[in-house]
Amino acid sequence: MLLIFDCDGVLVDSEMIASRVLAGHLSAHGYPVTAKQCRERFTGKWMTDIVNFVRGEGVDLPDDFIDALKIKDVEAFKRELKPMPGVLEVVDKAEGGGALWARHVGRVGAA
């Protein structure tokens, strides 16, 4: 049995989408930032740490900031998330050999 773990950019590339959504959400709440700046400053950080950092910069983020961001992320992923080139073929071959694979790929058209 083969188990595939999705490290971003292997099966799908969600980081670019998530950075753009985060940038828009932060900007809408008074912390103007680009997607590129979000990737540079915040990739790998916990959302609670990001919120605390931005609040420390004097921006009053609402208590539901993270919950609202999660909803925006899911909506954007449903619209835009695509499998990486060639991954569907790899998964199809692995699945034919009895492999188990992440449901995440199924959400982008592999299932």
mmCIF file of N, CA, C and O in Angstrom:
data_model
loop_
_atom_site.group_PDB
_atom_site.id
_atom_site.type_symbol
_atom_site.label_atom_id
_atom_site.label_comp_id
_atom_site.label_asym_id
_atom_site.label_seq_id
_atom_site.Cartn_x
_atom_site.Cartn_y
_atom_site.Cartn_z
ATOM 1 N N MET A 1 0.848 -1.184 0.000
ATOM 2 C CA MET A 1 0.000 0.000 0.000
ATOM 3 C C MET A 1 0.890 1.243 0.000
ATOM 4 O O MET A 1 1.901 1.295 0.669
ATOM 5 N N LEU A 2 0.474 2.221 -0.750
ATOM 6 C CA LEU A 2 1.183 3.487 -0.853
ATOM 7 C C LEU A 2 0.326 4.579 -0.237
ATOM 8 O O LEU A 2 -0.871 4.640 -0.490
ATOM 9 N N LEU A 3 0.932 5.420 0.547
ATOM 10 C CA LEU A 3 0.220 6.560 1.124
ATOM 11 C C LEU A 3 0.923 7.818 0.658
ATOM 12 O O LEU A 3 2.126 7.978 0.854
ATOM 13 N N ILE A 4 0.189 8.704 0.021
ATOM 14 C CA ILE A 4 0.757 9.944 -0.504
ATOM 15 C C ILE A 4 0.368 11.088 0.429
ATOM 16 O O ILE A 4 -0.806 11.299 0.695
ATOM 17 N N PHE A 5 1.348 11.814 0.914
ATOM 18 C CA PHE A 5 1.095 13.000 1.718
ATOM 19 C C PHE A 5 1.223 14.211 0.821
ATOM 20 O O PHE A 5 2.180 14.325 0.070
ATOM 21 N N ASP A 6 0.279 15.125 0.913
ATOM 22 C CA ASP A 6 0.340 16.319 0.085
ATOM 23 C C ASP A 6 1.060 17.435 0.815
ATOM 24 O O ASP A 6 0.500 18.114 1.655
ATOM 25 N N CYS A 7 2.316 17.610 0.470
ATOM 26 C CA CYS A 7 3.038 18.807 0.873
ATOM 27 C C CYS A 7 2.742 19.797 -0.247
ATOM 28 O O CYS A 7 2.870 19.456 -1.415
ATOM 29 N N ASP A 8 2.307 20.981 0.087
ATOM 30 C CA ASP A 8 1.828 21.923 -0.916
ATOM 31 C C ASP A 8 2.767 21.989 -2.110
ATOM 32 O O ASP A 8 3.963 22.114 -1.962
ATOM 33 N N GLY A 9 2.185 21.884 -3.286
ATOM 34 C CA GLY A 9 2.955 21.915 -4.511
ATOM 35 C C GLY A 9 3.248 20.537 -5.067
ATOM 36 O O GLY A 9 3.805 20.413 -6.146
ATOM 37 N N VAL A 10 2.898 19.471 -4.332
ATOM 38 C CA VAL A 10 3.109 18.105 -4.805
ATOM 39 C C VAL A 10 1.865 17.614 -5.534
ATOM 40 O O VAL A 10 1.916 17.239 -6.696
ATOM 41 N N LEU A 11 0.740 17.607 -4.853
ATOM 42 C CA LEU A 11 -0.521 17.187 -5.465
ATOM 43 C C LEU A 11 -1.315 18.385 -5.965
ATOM 44 O O LEU A 11 -1.896 18.343 -7.043
ATOM 45 N N VAL A 12 -1.378 19.421 -5.163
ATOM 46 C CA VAL A 12 -2.066 20.655 -5.528
ATOM 47 C C VAL A 12 -1.219 21.822 -5.024
ATOM 48 O O VAL A 12 -0.371 21.645 -4.161
ATOM 49 N N ASP A 13 -1.454 22.995 -5.574
ATOM 50 C CA ASP A 13 -0.722 24.179 -5.123
ATOM 51 C C ASP A 13 -1.722 25.175 -4.561
ATOM 52 O O ASP A 13 -2.274 25.995 -5.283
ATOM 53 N N SER A 14 -1.938 25.083 -3.266
ATOM 54 C CA SER A 14 -2.906 25.967 -2.617
ATOM 55 C C SER A 14 -2.263 27.241 -2.066
ATOM 56 O O SER A 14 -2.965 28.205 -1.762
ATOM 57 N N GLU A 15 -0.955 27.249 -1.936
ATOM 58 C CA GLU A 15 -0.286 28.372 -1.282
ATOM 59 C C GLU A 15 -0.515 29.702 -1.984
ATOM 60 O O GLU A 15 -0.732 30.726 -1.342
ATOM 61 N N MET A 16 -0.462 29.707 -3.304
ATOM 62 C CA MET A 16 -0.661 30.958 -4.037
ATOM 63 C C MET A 16 -2.083 31.489 -3.823
ATOM 64 O O MET A 16 -2.283 32.685 -3.629
ATOM 65 N N ILE A 17 -3.049 30.575 -3.853
ATOM 66 C CA ILE A 17 -4.441 30.969 -3.651
ATOM 67 C C ILE A 17 -4.621 31.491 -2.233
ATOM 68 O O ILE A 17 -5.202 32.558 -2.013
ATOM 69 N N ALA A 18 -4.129 30.740 -1.254
ATOM 70 C CA ALA A 18 -4.292 31.128 0.152
ATOM 71 C C ALA A 18 -3.622 32.469 0.438
ATOM 72 O O ALA A 18 -4.175 33.292 1.185
ATOM 73 N N SER A 19 -2.463 32.702 -0.160
ATOM 74 C CA SER A 19 -1.774 33.984 0.062
ATOM 75 C C SER A 19 -2.574 35.141 -0.510
ATOM 76 O O SER A 19 -2.656 36.216 0.102
ATOM 77 N N ARG A 20 -3.157 34.943 -1.679
ATOM 78 C CA ARG A 20 -3.971 35.993 -2.297
ATOM 79 C C ARG A 20 -5.220 36.281 -1.455
ATOM 80 O O ARG A 20 -5.582 37.443 -1.226
ATOM 81 N N VAL A 21 -5.857 35.219 -0.949
ATOM 82 C CA VAL A 21 -7.054 35.389 -0.122
ATOM 83 C C VAL A 21 -6.696 36.098 1.187
ATOM 84 O O VAL A 21 -7.394 37.023 1.614
ATOM 85 N N LEU A 22 -5.607 35.677 1.809
ATOM 86 C CA LEU A 22 -5.165 36.316 3.050
ATOM 87 C C LEU A 22 -4.854 37.790 2.809
ATOM 88 O O LEU A 22 -5.260 38.650 3.602
ATOM 89 N N ALA A 23 -4.163 38.094 1.724
ATOM 90 C CA ALA A 23 -3.837 39.495 1.416
ATOM 91 C C ALA A 23 -5.097 40.333 1.260
ATOM 92 O O ALA A 23 -5.184 41.445 1.801
ATOM 93 N N GLY A 24 -6.078 39.805 0.557
ATOM 94 C CA GLY A 24 -7.331 40.532 0.381
ATOM 95 C C GLY A 24 -8.067 40.734 1.687
ATOM 96 O O GLY A 24 -8.614 41.819 1.952
ATOM 97 N N HIS A 25 -8.066 39.700 2.509
ATOM 98 C CA HIS A 25 -8.782 39.775 3.788
ATOM 99 C C HIS A 25 -8.091 40.753 4.738
ATOM 100 O O HIS A 25 -8.763 41.559 5.400
ATOM 101 N N LEU A 26 -6.767 40.682 4.809
ATOM 102 C CA LEU A 26 -6.036 41.629 5.656
ATOM 103 C C LEU A 26 -6.209 43.062 5.159
ATOM 104 O O LEU A 26 -6.442 43.981 5.950
ATOM 105 N N SER A 27 -6.112 43.242 3.846
ATOM 106 C CA SER A 27 -6.244 44.579 3.267
ATOM 107 C C SER A 27 -7.625 45.165 3.544
ATOM 108 O O SER A 27 -7.749 46.355 3.858
ATOM 109 N N ALA A 28 -8.645 44.325 3.443
ATOM 110 C CA ALA A 28 -10.016 44.778 3.700
ATOM 111 C C ALA A 28 -10.216 45.203 5.154
ATOM 112 O O ALA A 28 -11.134 45.966 5.456
ATOM 113 N N HIS A 29 -9.331 44.733 6.029
ATOM 114 C CA HIS A 29 -9.445 45.074 7.448
ATOM 115 C C HIS A 29 -8.398 46.102 7.882
ATOM 116 O O HIS A 29 -8.121 46.257 9.071
ATOM 117 N N GLY A 30 -7.806 46.807 6.912
ATOM 118 C CA GLY A 30 -6.928 47.923 7.260
ATOM 119 C C GLY A 30 -5.449 47.606 7.325
ATOM 120 O O GLY A 30 -4.660 48.421 7.818
ATOM 121 N N TYR A 31 -5.033 46.435 6.836
ATOM 122 C CA TYR A 31 -3.610 46.101 6.793
ATOM 123 C C TYR A 31 -3.251 45.804 5.346
ATOM 124 O O TYR A 31 -3.259 44.661 4.900
ATOM 125 N N PRO A 32 -2.961 46.859 4.554
ATOM 126 C CA PRO A 32 -2.690 46.662 3.131
ATOM 127 C C PRO A 32 -1.432 45.826 2.907
ATOM 128 O O PRO A 32 -0.356 46.155 3.407
ATOM 129 N N VAL A 33 -1.598 44.737 2.167
ATOM 130 C CA VAL A 33 -0.501 43.817 1.913
ATOM 131 C C VAL A 33 -0.800 43.066 0.613
ATOM 132 O O VAL A 33 -1.971 42.880 0.258
ATOM 133 N N THR A 34 0.244 42.661 -0.095
ATOM 134 C CA THR A 34 0.066 41.898 -1.331
ATOM 135 C C THR A 34 0.186 40.404 -1.036
ATOM 136 O O THR A 34 0.677 40.001 0.031
ATOM 137 N N ALA A 35 -0.216 39.598 -2.003
ATOM 138 C CA ALA A 35 -0.080 38.148 -1.872
ATOM 139 C C ALA A 35 1.398 37.774 -1.720
ATOM 140 O O ALA A 35 1.748 36.907 -0.909
ATOM 141 N N LYS A 36 2.257 38.428 -2.488
ATOM 142 C CA LYS A 36 3.693 38.145 -2.400
ATOM 143 C C LYS A 36 4.222 38.467 -1.002
ATOM 144 O O LYS A 36 4.998 37.697 -0.426
ATOM 145 N N GLN A 37 3.805 39.589 -0.465
ATOM 146 C CA GLN A 37 4.235 39.955 0.884
ATOM 147 C C GLN A 37 3.725 38.952 1.915
ATOM 148 O O GLN A 37 4.440 38.611 2.863
ATOM 149 N N CYS A 38 2.506 38.463 1.729
ATOM 150 C CA CYS A 38 1.962 37.446 2.642
ATOM 151 C C CYS A 38 2.809 36.182 2.597
ATOM 152 O O CYS A 38 3.118 35.597 3.644
ATOM 153 N N ARG A 39 3.175 35.741 1.387
ATOM 154 C CA ARG A 39 4.021 34.548 1.269
ATOM 155 C C ARG A 39 5.357 34.767 1.967
ATOM 156 O O ARG A 39 5.842 33.896 2.693
ATOM 157 N N GLU A 40 5.956 35.937 1.763
ATOM 158 C CA GLU A 40 7.267 36.218 2.352
ATOM 159 C C GLU A 40 7.204 36.340 3.877
ATOM 160 O O GLU A 40 8.095 35.867 4.574
ATOM 161 N N ARG A 41 6.164 36.989 4.390
ATOM 162 C CA ARG A 41 6.080 37.259 5.827
ATOM 163 C C ARG A 41 5.446 36.135 6.636
ATOM 164 O O ARG A 41 5.826 35.929 7.798
ATOM 165 N N PHE A 42 4.467 35.449 6.046
ATOM 166 C CA PHE A 42 3.610 34.602 6.863
ATOM 167 C C PHE A 42 3.621 33.112 6.538
ATOM 168 O O PHE A 42 3.056 32.327 7.287
ATOM 169 N N THR A 43 4.242 32.691 5.442
ATOM 170 C CA THR A 43 4.239 31.271 5.106
ATOM 171 C C THR A 43 4.864 30.464 6.238
ATOM 172 O O THR A 43 5.937 30.809 6.744
ATOM 173 N N GLY A 44 4.156 29.421 6.648
ATOM 174 C CA GLY A 44 4.636 28.541 7.713
ATOM 175 C C GLY A 44 4.268 28.989 9.113
ATOM 176 O O GLY A 44 4.568 28.297 10.086
ATOM 177 N N LYS A 45 3.604 30.120 9.222
ATOM 178 C CA LYS A 45 3.226 30.631 10.541
ATOM 179 C C LYS A 45 1.777 30.259 10.877
ATOM 180 O O LYS A 45 0.949 30.071 9.996
ATOM 181 N N TRP A 46 1.489 30.112 12.136
ATOM 182 C CA TRP A 46 0.130 29.852 12.600
ATOM 183 C C TRP A 46 -0.720 31.100 12.378
ATOM 184 O O TRP A 46 -0.241 32.224 12.571
ATOM 185 N N MET A 47 -1.988 30.916 12.014
ATOM 186 C CA MET A 47 -2.873 32.069 11.791
ATOM 187 C C MET A 47 -3.019 32.912 13.051
ATOM 188 O O MET A 47 -3.085 34.136 12.964
ATOM 189 N N THR A 48 -3.054 32.279 14.204
ATOM 190 C CA THR A 48 -3.163 33.064 15.443
ATOM 191 C C THR A 48 -1.945 33.976 15.607
ATOM 192 O O THR A 48 -2.080 35.109 16.074
ATOM 193 N N ASP A 49 -0.767 33.499 15.213
ATOM 194 C CA ASP A 49 0.438 34.332 15.290
ATOM 195 C C ASP A 49 0.375 35.488 14.295
ATOM 196 O O ASP A 49 0.804 36.599 14.597
ATOM 197 N N ILE A 50 -0.176 35.223 13.111
ATOM 198 C CA ILE A 50 -0.324 36.279 12.101
ATOM 199 C C ILE A 50 -1.284 37.345 12.608
ATOM 200 O O ILE A 50 -0.997 38.542 12.532
ATOM 201 N N VAL A 51 -2.407 36.917 13.153
ATOM 202 C CA VAL A 51 -3.394 37.863 13.696
ATOM 203 C C VAL A 51 -2.766 38.689 14.816
ATOM 204 O O VAL A 51 -2.917 39.915 14.851
ATOM 205 N N ASN A 52 -2.037 38.037 15.710
ATOM 206 C CA ASN A 52 -1.399 38.767 16.810
ATOM 207 C C ASN A 52 -0.351 39.750 16.296
ATOM 208 O O ASN A 52 -0.241 40.866 16.812
ATOM 209 N N PHE A 53 0.398 39.362 15.269
ATOM 210 C CA PHE A 53 1.389 40.265 14.673
ATOM 211 C C PHE A 53 0.708 41.501 14.100
ATOM 212 O O PHE A 53 1.133 42.635 14.351
ATOM 213 N N VAL A 54 -0.356 41.283 13.315
ATOM 214 C CA VAL A 54 -1.055 42.402 12.675
ATOM 215 C C VAL A 54 -1.692 43.294 13.736
ATOM 216 O O VAL A 54 -1.631 44.529 13.636
ATOM 217 N N ARG A 55 -2.270 42.696 14.756
ATOM 218 C CA ARG A 55 -2.828 43.497 15.857
ATOM 219 C C ARG A 55 -1.731 44.305 16.542
ATOM 220 O O ARG A 55 -1.950 45.449 16.941
ATOM 221 N N GLY A 56 -0.553 43.696 16.656
ATOM 222 C CA GLY A 56 0.588 44.398 17.244
ATOM 223 C C GLY A 56 1.047 45.587 16.414
ATOM 224 O O GLY A 56 1.688 46.508 16.923
ATOM 225 N N GLU A 57 0.699 45.565 15.128
ATOM 226 C CA GLU A 57 0.996 46.686 14.231
ATOM 227 C C GLU A 57 -0.077 47.776 14.338
ATOM 228 O O GLU A 57 -0.047 48.748 13.592
ATOM 229 N N GLY A 58 -1.053 47.582 15.229
ATOM 230 C CA GLY A 58 -2.069 48.602 15.467
ATOM 231 C C GLY A 58 -3.359 48.416 14.685
ATOM 232 O O GLY A 58 -4.214 49.304 14.681
ATOM 233 N N VAL A 59 -3.528 47.278 14.032
ATOM 234 C CA VAL A 59 -4.740 47.018 13.249
ATOM 235 C C VAL A 59 -5.713 46.221 14.111
ATOM 236 O O VAL A 59 -5.359 45.197 14.685
ATOM 237 N N ASP A 60 -6.938 46.705 14.185
ATOM 238 C CA ASP A 60 -7.967 46.069 15.011
ATOM 239 C C ASP A 60 -8.712 45.011 14.196
ATOM 240 O O ASP A 60 -9.727 45.313 13.569
ATOM 241 N N LEU A 61 -8.191 43.787 14.183
ATOM 242 C CA LEU A 61 -8.857 42.703 13.464
ATOM 243 C C LEU A 61 -9.996 42.155 14.308
ATOM 244 O O LEU A 61 -9.865 42.031 15.527
ATOM 245 N N PRO A 62 -11.110 41.803 13.674
ATOM 246 C CA PRO A 62 -12.248 41.271 14.429
ATOM 247 C C PRO A 62 -11.941 39.885 14.993
ATOM 248 O O PRO A 62 -11.059 39.170 14.484
ATOM 249 N N ASP A 63 -12.664 39.514 16.028
ATOM 250 C CA ASP A 63 -12.455 38.210 16.654
ATOM 251 C C ASP A 63 -12.730 37.047 15.705
ATOM 252 O O ASP A 63 -12.158 35.971 15.859
ATOM 253 N N ASP A 64 -13.601 37.257 14.722
ATOM 254 C CA ASP A 64 -13.925 36.175 13.782
ATOM 255 C C ASP A 64 -13.062 36.216 12.516
ATOM 256 O O ASP A 64 -13.387 35.583 11.519
ATOM 257 N N PHE A 65 -11.942 36.928 12.557
ATOM 258 C CA PHE A 65 -11.087 37.083 11.382
ATOM 259 C C PHE A 65 -10.678 35.729 10.798
ATOM 260 O O PHE A 65 -10.793 35.498 9.598
ATOM 261 N N ILE A 66 -10.195 34.829 11.643
ATOM 262 C CA ILE A 66 -9.710 33.531 11.170
ATOM 263 C C ILE A 66 -10.859 32.688 10.633
ATOM 264 O O ILE A 66 -10.736 32.074 9.568
ATOM 265 N N ASP A 67 -11.986 32.670 11.327
ATOM 266 C CA ASP A 67 -13.142 31.892 10.853
ATOM 267 C C ASP A 67 -13.620 32.394 9.496
ATOM 268 O O ASP A 67 -13.919 31.602 8.597
ATOM 269 N N ALA A 68 -13.680 33.704 9.335
ATOM 270 C CA ALA A 68 -14.107 34.281 8.055
ATOM 271 C C ALA A 68 -13.084 33.974 6.957
ATOM 272 O O ALA A 68 -13.456 33.687 5.815
ATOM 273 N N LEU A 69 -11.806 34.001 7.309
ATOM 274 C CA LEU A 69 -10.752 33.684 6.344
ATOM 275 C C LEU A 69 -10.865 32.232 5.879
ATOM 276 O O LEU A 69 -10.713 31.941 4.691
ATOM 277 N N LYS A 70 -11.136 31.323 6.796
ATOM 278 C CA LYS A 70 -11.293 29.909 6.436
ATOM 279 C C LYS A 70 -12.404 29.721 5.414
ATOM 280 O O LYS A 70 -12.259 28.955 4.462
ATOM 281 N N ILE A 71 -13.499 30.429 5.592
ATOM 282 C CA ILE A 71 -14.621 30.348 4.643
ATOM 283 C C ILE A 71 -14.179 30.864 3.275
ATOM 284 O O ILE A 71 -14.451 30.247 2.248
ATOM 285 N N LYS A 72 -13.469 31.984 3.266
ATOM 286 C CA LYS A 72 -12.978 32.544 2.000
ATOM 287 C C LYS A 72 -11.990 31.590 1.326
ATOM 288 O O LYS A 72 -12.005 31.429 0.100
ATOM 289 N N ASP A 73 -11.120 30.954 2.113
ATOM 290 C CA ASP A 73 -10.175 29.980 1.558
ATOM 291 C C ASP A 73 -10.908 28.818 0.890
ATOM 292 O O ASP A 73 -10.593 28.446 -0.239
ATOM 293 N N VAL A 74 -11.878 28.253 1.583
ATOM 294 C CA VAL A 74 -12.626 27.114 1.039
ATOM 295 C C VAL A 74 -13.322 27.508 -0.259
ATOM 296 O O VAL A 74 -13.283 26.761 -1.246
ATOM 297 N N GLU A 75 -13.938 28.679 -0.283
ATOM 298 C CA GLU A 75 -14.616 29.142 -1.500
ATOM 299 C C GLU A 75 -13.625 29.280 -2.653
ATOM 300 O O GLU A 75 -13.891 28.857 -3.776
ATOM 301 N N ALA A 76 -12.462 29.872 -2.381
ATOM 302 C CA ALA A 76 -11.446 30.051 -3.422
ATOM 303 C C ALA A 76 -10.886 28.700 -3.877
ATOM 304 O O ALA A 76 -10.675 28.480 -5.072
ATOM 305 N N PHE A 77 -10.657 27.786 -2.940
ATOM 306 C CA PHE A 77 -10.146 26.464 -3.308
ATOM 307 C C PHE A 77 -11.142 25.725 -4.193
ATOM 308 O O PHE A 77 -10.752 25.088 -5.173
ATOM 309 N N LYS A 78 -12.415 25.810 -3.864
ATOM 310 C CA LYS A 78 -13.439 25.140 -4.679
ATOM 311 C C LYS A 78 -13.441 25.683 -6.105
ATOM 312 O O LYS A 78 -13.632 24.945 -7.059
ATOM 313 N N ARG A 79 -13.226 26.980 -6.254
ATOM 314 C CA ARG A 79 -13.224 27.607 -7.579
ATOM 315 C C ARG A 79 -11.938 27.366 -8.347
ATOM 316 O O ARG A 79 -11.956 27.185 -9.557
ATOM 317 N N GLU A 80 -10.796 27.398 -7.644
ATOM 318 C CA GLU A 80 -9.517 27.550 -8.334
ATOM 319 C C GLU A 80 -8.513 26.422 -8.181
ATOM 320 O O GLU A 80 -7.593 26.323 -8.989
ATOM 321 N N LEU A 81 -8.653 25.602 -7.173
ATOM 322 C CA LEU A 81 -7.639 24.591 -6.909
ATOM 323 C C LEU A 81 -7.609 23.545 -8.013
ATOM 324 O O LEU A 81 -8.639 23.002 -8.402
ATOM 325 N N LYS A 82 -6.437 23.292 -8.536
ATOM 326 C CA LYS A 82 -6.237 22.335 -9.628
ATOM 327 C C LYS A 82 -5.099 21.393 -9.257
ATOM 328 O O LYS A 82 -4.150 21.792 -8.583
ATOM 329 N N PRO A 83 -5.156 20.156 -9.746
ATOM 330 C CA PRO A 83 -4.037 19.241 -9.488
ATOM 331 C C PRO A 83 -2.781 19.709 -10.231
ATOM 332 O O PRO A 83 -2.872 20.319 -11.293
ATOM 333 N N MET A 84 -1.634 19.410 -9.670
ATOM 334 C CA MET A 84 -0.367 19.731 -10.321
ATOM 335 C C MET A 84 -0.250 18.894 -11.600
ATOM 336 O O MET A 84 -0.794 17.789 -11.676
ATOM 337 N N PRO A 85 0.451 19.395 -12.605
ATOM 338 C CA PRO A 85 0.596 18.654 -13.857
ATOM 339 C C PRO A 85 1.158 17.246 -13.607
ATOM 340 O O PRO A 85 2.152 17.080 -12.903
ATOM 341 N N GLY A 86 0.480 16.256 -14.179
ATOM 342 C CA GLY A 86 0.928 14.872 -14.097
ATOM 343 C C GLY A 86 0.504 14.106 -12.864
ATOM 344 O O GLY A 86 0.621 12.884 -12.815
ATOM 345 N N VAL A 87 -0.020 14.801 -11.854
ATOM 346 C CA VAL A 87 -0.341 14.112 -10.600
ATOM 347 C C VAL A 87 -1.511 13.140 -10.748
ATOM 348 O O VAL A 87 -1.532 12.090 -10.113
ATOM 349 N N LEU A 88 -2.481 13.469 -11.582
ATOM 350 C CA LEU A 88 -3.626 12.571 -11.739
ATOM 351 C C LEU A 88 -3.196 11.227 -12.320
ATOM 352 O O LEU A 88 -3.697 10.176 -11.894
ATOM 353 N N GLU A 89 -2.259 11.259 -13.249
ATOM 354 C CA GLU A 89 -1.756 10.021 -13.828
ATOM 355 C C GLU A 89 -1.039 9.180 -12.778
ATOM 356 O O GLU A 89 -1.205 7.967 -12.712
ATOM 357 N N VAL A 90 -0.242 9.828 -11.952
ATOM 358 C CA VAL A 90 0.484 9.126 -10.888
ATOM 359 C C VAL A 90 -0.506 8.508 -9.901
ATOM 360 O O VAL A 90 -0.366 7.350 -9.505
ATOM 361 N N VAL A 91 -1.508 9.278 -9.507
ATOM 362 C CA VAL A 91 -2.495 8.784 -8.557
ATOM 363 C C VAL A 91 -3.296 7.632 -9.167
ATOM 364 O O VAL A 91 -3.554 6.632 -8.494
ATOM 365 N N ASP A 92 -3.662 7.762 -10.442
ATOM 366 C CA ASP A 92 -4.390 6.683 -11.107
ATOM 367 C C ASP A 92 -3.586 5.390 -11.089
ATOM 368 O O ASP A 92 -4.111 4.317 -10.805
ATOM 369 N N LYS A 93 -2.299 5.470 -11.383
ATOM 370 C CA LYS A 93 -1.440 4.283 -11.373
ATOM 371 C C LYS A 93 -1.315 3.722 -9.959
ATOM 372 O O LYS A 93 -1.380 2.517 -9.757
ATOM 373 N N ALA A 94 -1.131 4.603 -8.991
ATOM 374 C CA ALA A 94 -0.999 4.160 -7.604
ATOM 375 C C ALA A 94 -2.294 3.540 -7.107
ATOM 376 O O ALA A 94 -2.289 2.506 -6.445
ATOM 377 N N GLU A 95 -3.416 4.141 -7.477
ATOM 378 C CA GLU A 95 -4.715 3.629 -7.045
ATOM 379 C C GLU A 95 -4.973 2.256 -7.646
ATOM 380 O O GLU A 95 -5.514 1.377 -6.995
ATOM 381 N N GLY A 96 -4.550 2.060 -8.878
ATOM 382 C CA GLY A 96 -4.700 0.766 -9.532
ATOM 383 C C GLY A 96 -3.924 -0.326 -8.818
ATOM 384 O O GLY A 96 -4.268 -1.504 -8.891
ATOM 385 N N GLY A 97 -2.890 0.061 -8.091
ATOM 386 C CA GLY A 97 -2.084 -0.882 -7.321
ATOM 387 C C GLY A 97 -2.568 -1.037 -5.894
ATOM 388 O O GLY A 97 -1.873 -1.594 -5.057
ATOM 389 N N GLY A 98 -3.759 -0.542 -5.601
ATOM 390 C CA GLY A 98 -4.326 -0.685 -4.258
ATOM 391 C C GLY A 98 -3.938 0.428 -3.303
ATOM 392 O O GLY A 98 -4.029 0.276 -2.097
ATOM 393 N N ALA A 99 -3.496 1.560 -3.828
ATOM 394 C CA ALA A 99 -3.043 2.654 -2.968
ATOM 395 C C ALA A 99 -4.216 3.403 -2.357
ATOM 396 O O ALA A 99 -5.296 3.481 -2.918
ATOM 397 N N LEU A 100 -3.972 3.944 -1.222
ATOM 398 C CA LEU A 100 -4.884 4.880 -0.573
ATOM 399 C C LEU A 100 -4.347 6.271 -0.839
ATOM 400 O O LEU A 100 -3.141 6.491 -0.757
ATOM 401 N N TRP A 101 -5.186 7.222 -1.115
ATOM 402 C CA TRP A 101 -4.670 8.569 -1.369
ATOM 403 C C TRP A 101 -5.582 9.611 -0.762
ATOM 404 O O TRP A 101 -6.732 9.362 -0.457
ATOM 405 N N ALA A 102 -5.028 10.771 -0.612
ATOM 406 C CA ALA A 102 -5.704 11.857 0.094
ATOM 407 C C ALA A 102 -6.957 12.309 -0.634
ATOM 408 O O ALA A 102 -6.974 12.443 -1.845
ATOM 409 N N ARG A 103 -8.000 12.560 0.116
ATOM 410 C CA ARG A 103 -9.266 13.031 -0.429
ATOM 411 C C ARG A 103 -9.119 14.410 -1.056
ATOM 412 O O ARG A 103 -9.896 14.800 -1.918
ATOM 413 N N HIS A 104 -8.120 15.135 -0.645
ATOM 414 C CA HIS A 104 -7.874 16.488 -1.161
ATOM 415 C C HIS A 104 -7.812 16.478 -2.687
ATOM 416 O O HIS A 104 -8.349 17.360 -3.335
ATOM 417 N N VAL A 105 -7.174 15.470 -3.261
ATOM 418 C CA VAL A 105 -7.060 15.399 -4.709
ATOM 419 C C VAL A 105 -8.434 15.172 -5.318
ATOM 420 O O VAL A 105 -8.760 15.726 -6.364
ATOM 421 N N GLY A 106 -9.252 14.368 -4.674
ATOM 422 C CA GLY A 106 -10.601 14.121 -5.177
ATOM 423 C C GLY A 106 -11.417 15.384 -5.310
ATOM 424 O O GLY A 106 -12.283 15.503 -6.175
ATOM 425 N N ARG A 107 -11.135 16.373 -4.502
ATOM 426 C CA ARG A 107 -11.863 17.635 -4.544
ATOM 427 C C ARG A 107 -11.512 18.469 -5.757
ATOM 428 O O ARG A 107 -12.196 19.419 -6.078
ATOM 429 N N VAL A 108 -10.422 18.134 -6.420
ATOM 430 C CA VAL A 108 -10.011 18.912 -7.588
ATOM 431 C C VAL A 108 -10.145 18.109 -8.873
ATOM 432 O O VAL A 108 -9.511 18.411 -9.856
ATOM 433 N N GLY A 109 -10.968 17.075 -8.842
ATOM 434 C CA GLY A 109 -11.313 16.414 -10.084
ATOM 435 C C GLY A 109 -10.701 15.065 -10.343
ATOM 436 O O GLY A 109 -10.867 14.515 -11.409
ATOM 437 N N ALA A 110 -9.987 14.506 -9.376
ATOM 438 C CA ALA A 110 -9.354 13.211 -9.609
ATOM 439 C C ALA A 110 -10.292 12.054 -9.331
ATOM 440 O O ALA A 110 -10.077 10.960 -9.797
ATOM 441 N N ALA A 111 -11.320 12.271 -8.537
ATOM 442 C CA ALA A 111 -12.190 11.154 -8.127
ATOM 443 C C ALA A 111 -13.228 10.865 -9.185
ATOM 444 O O ALA A 111 -13.622 11.671 -9.956
#
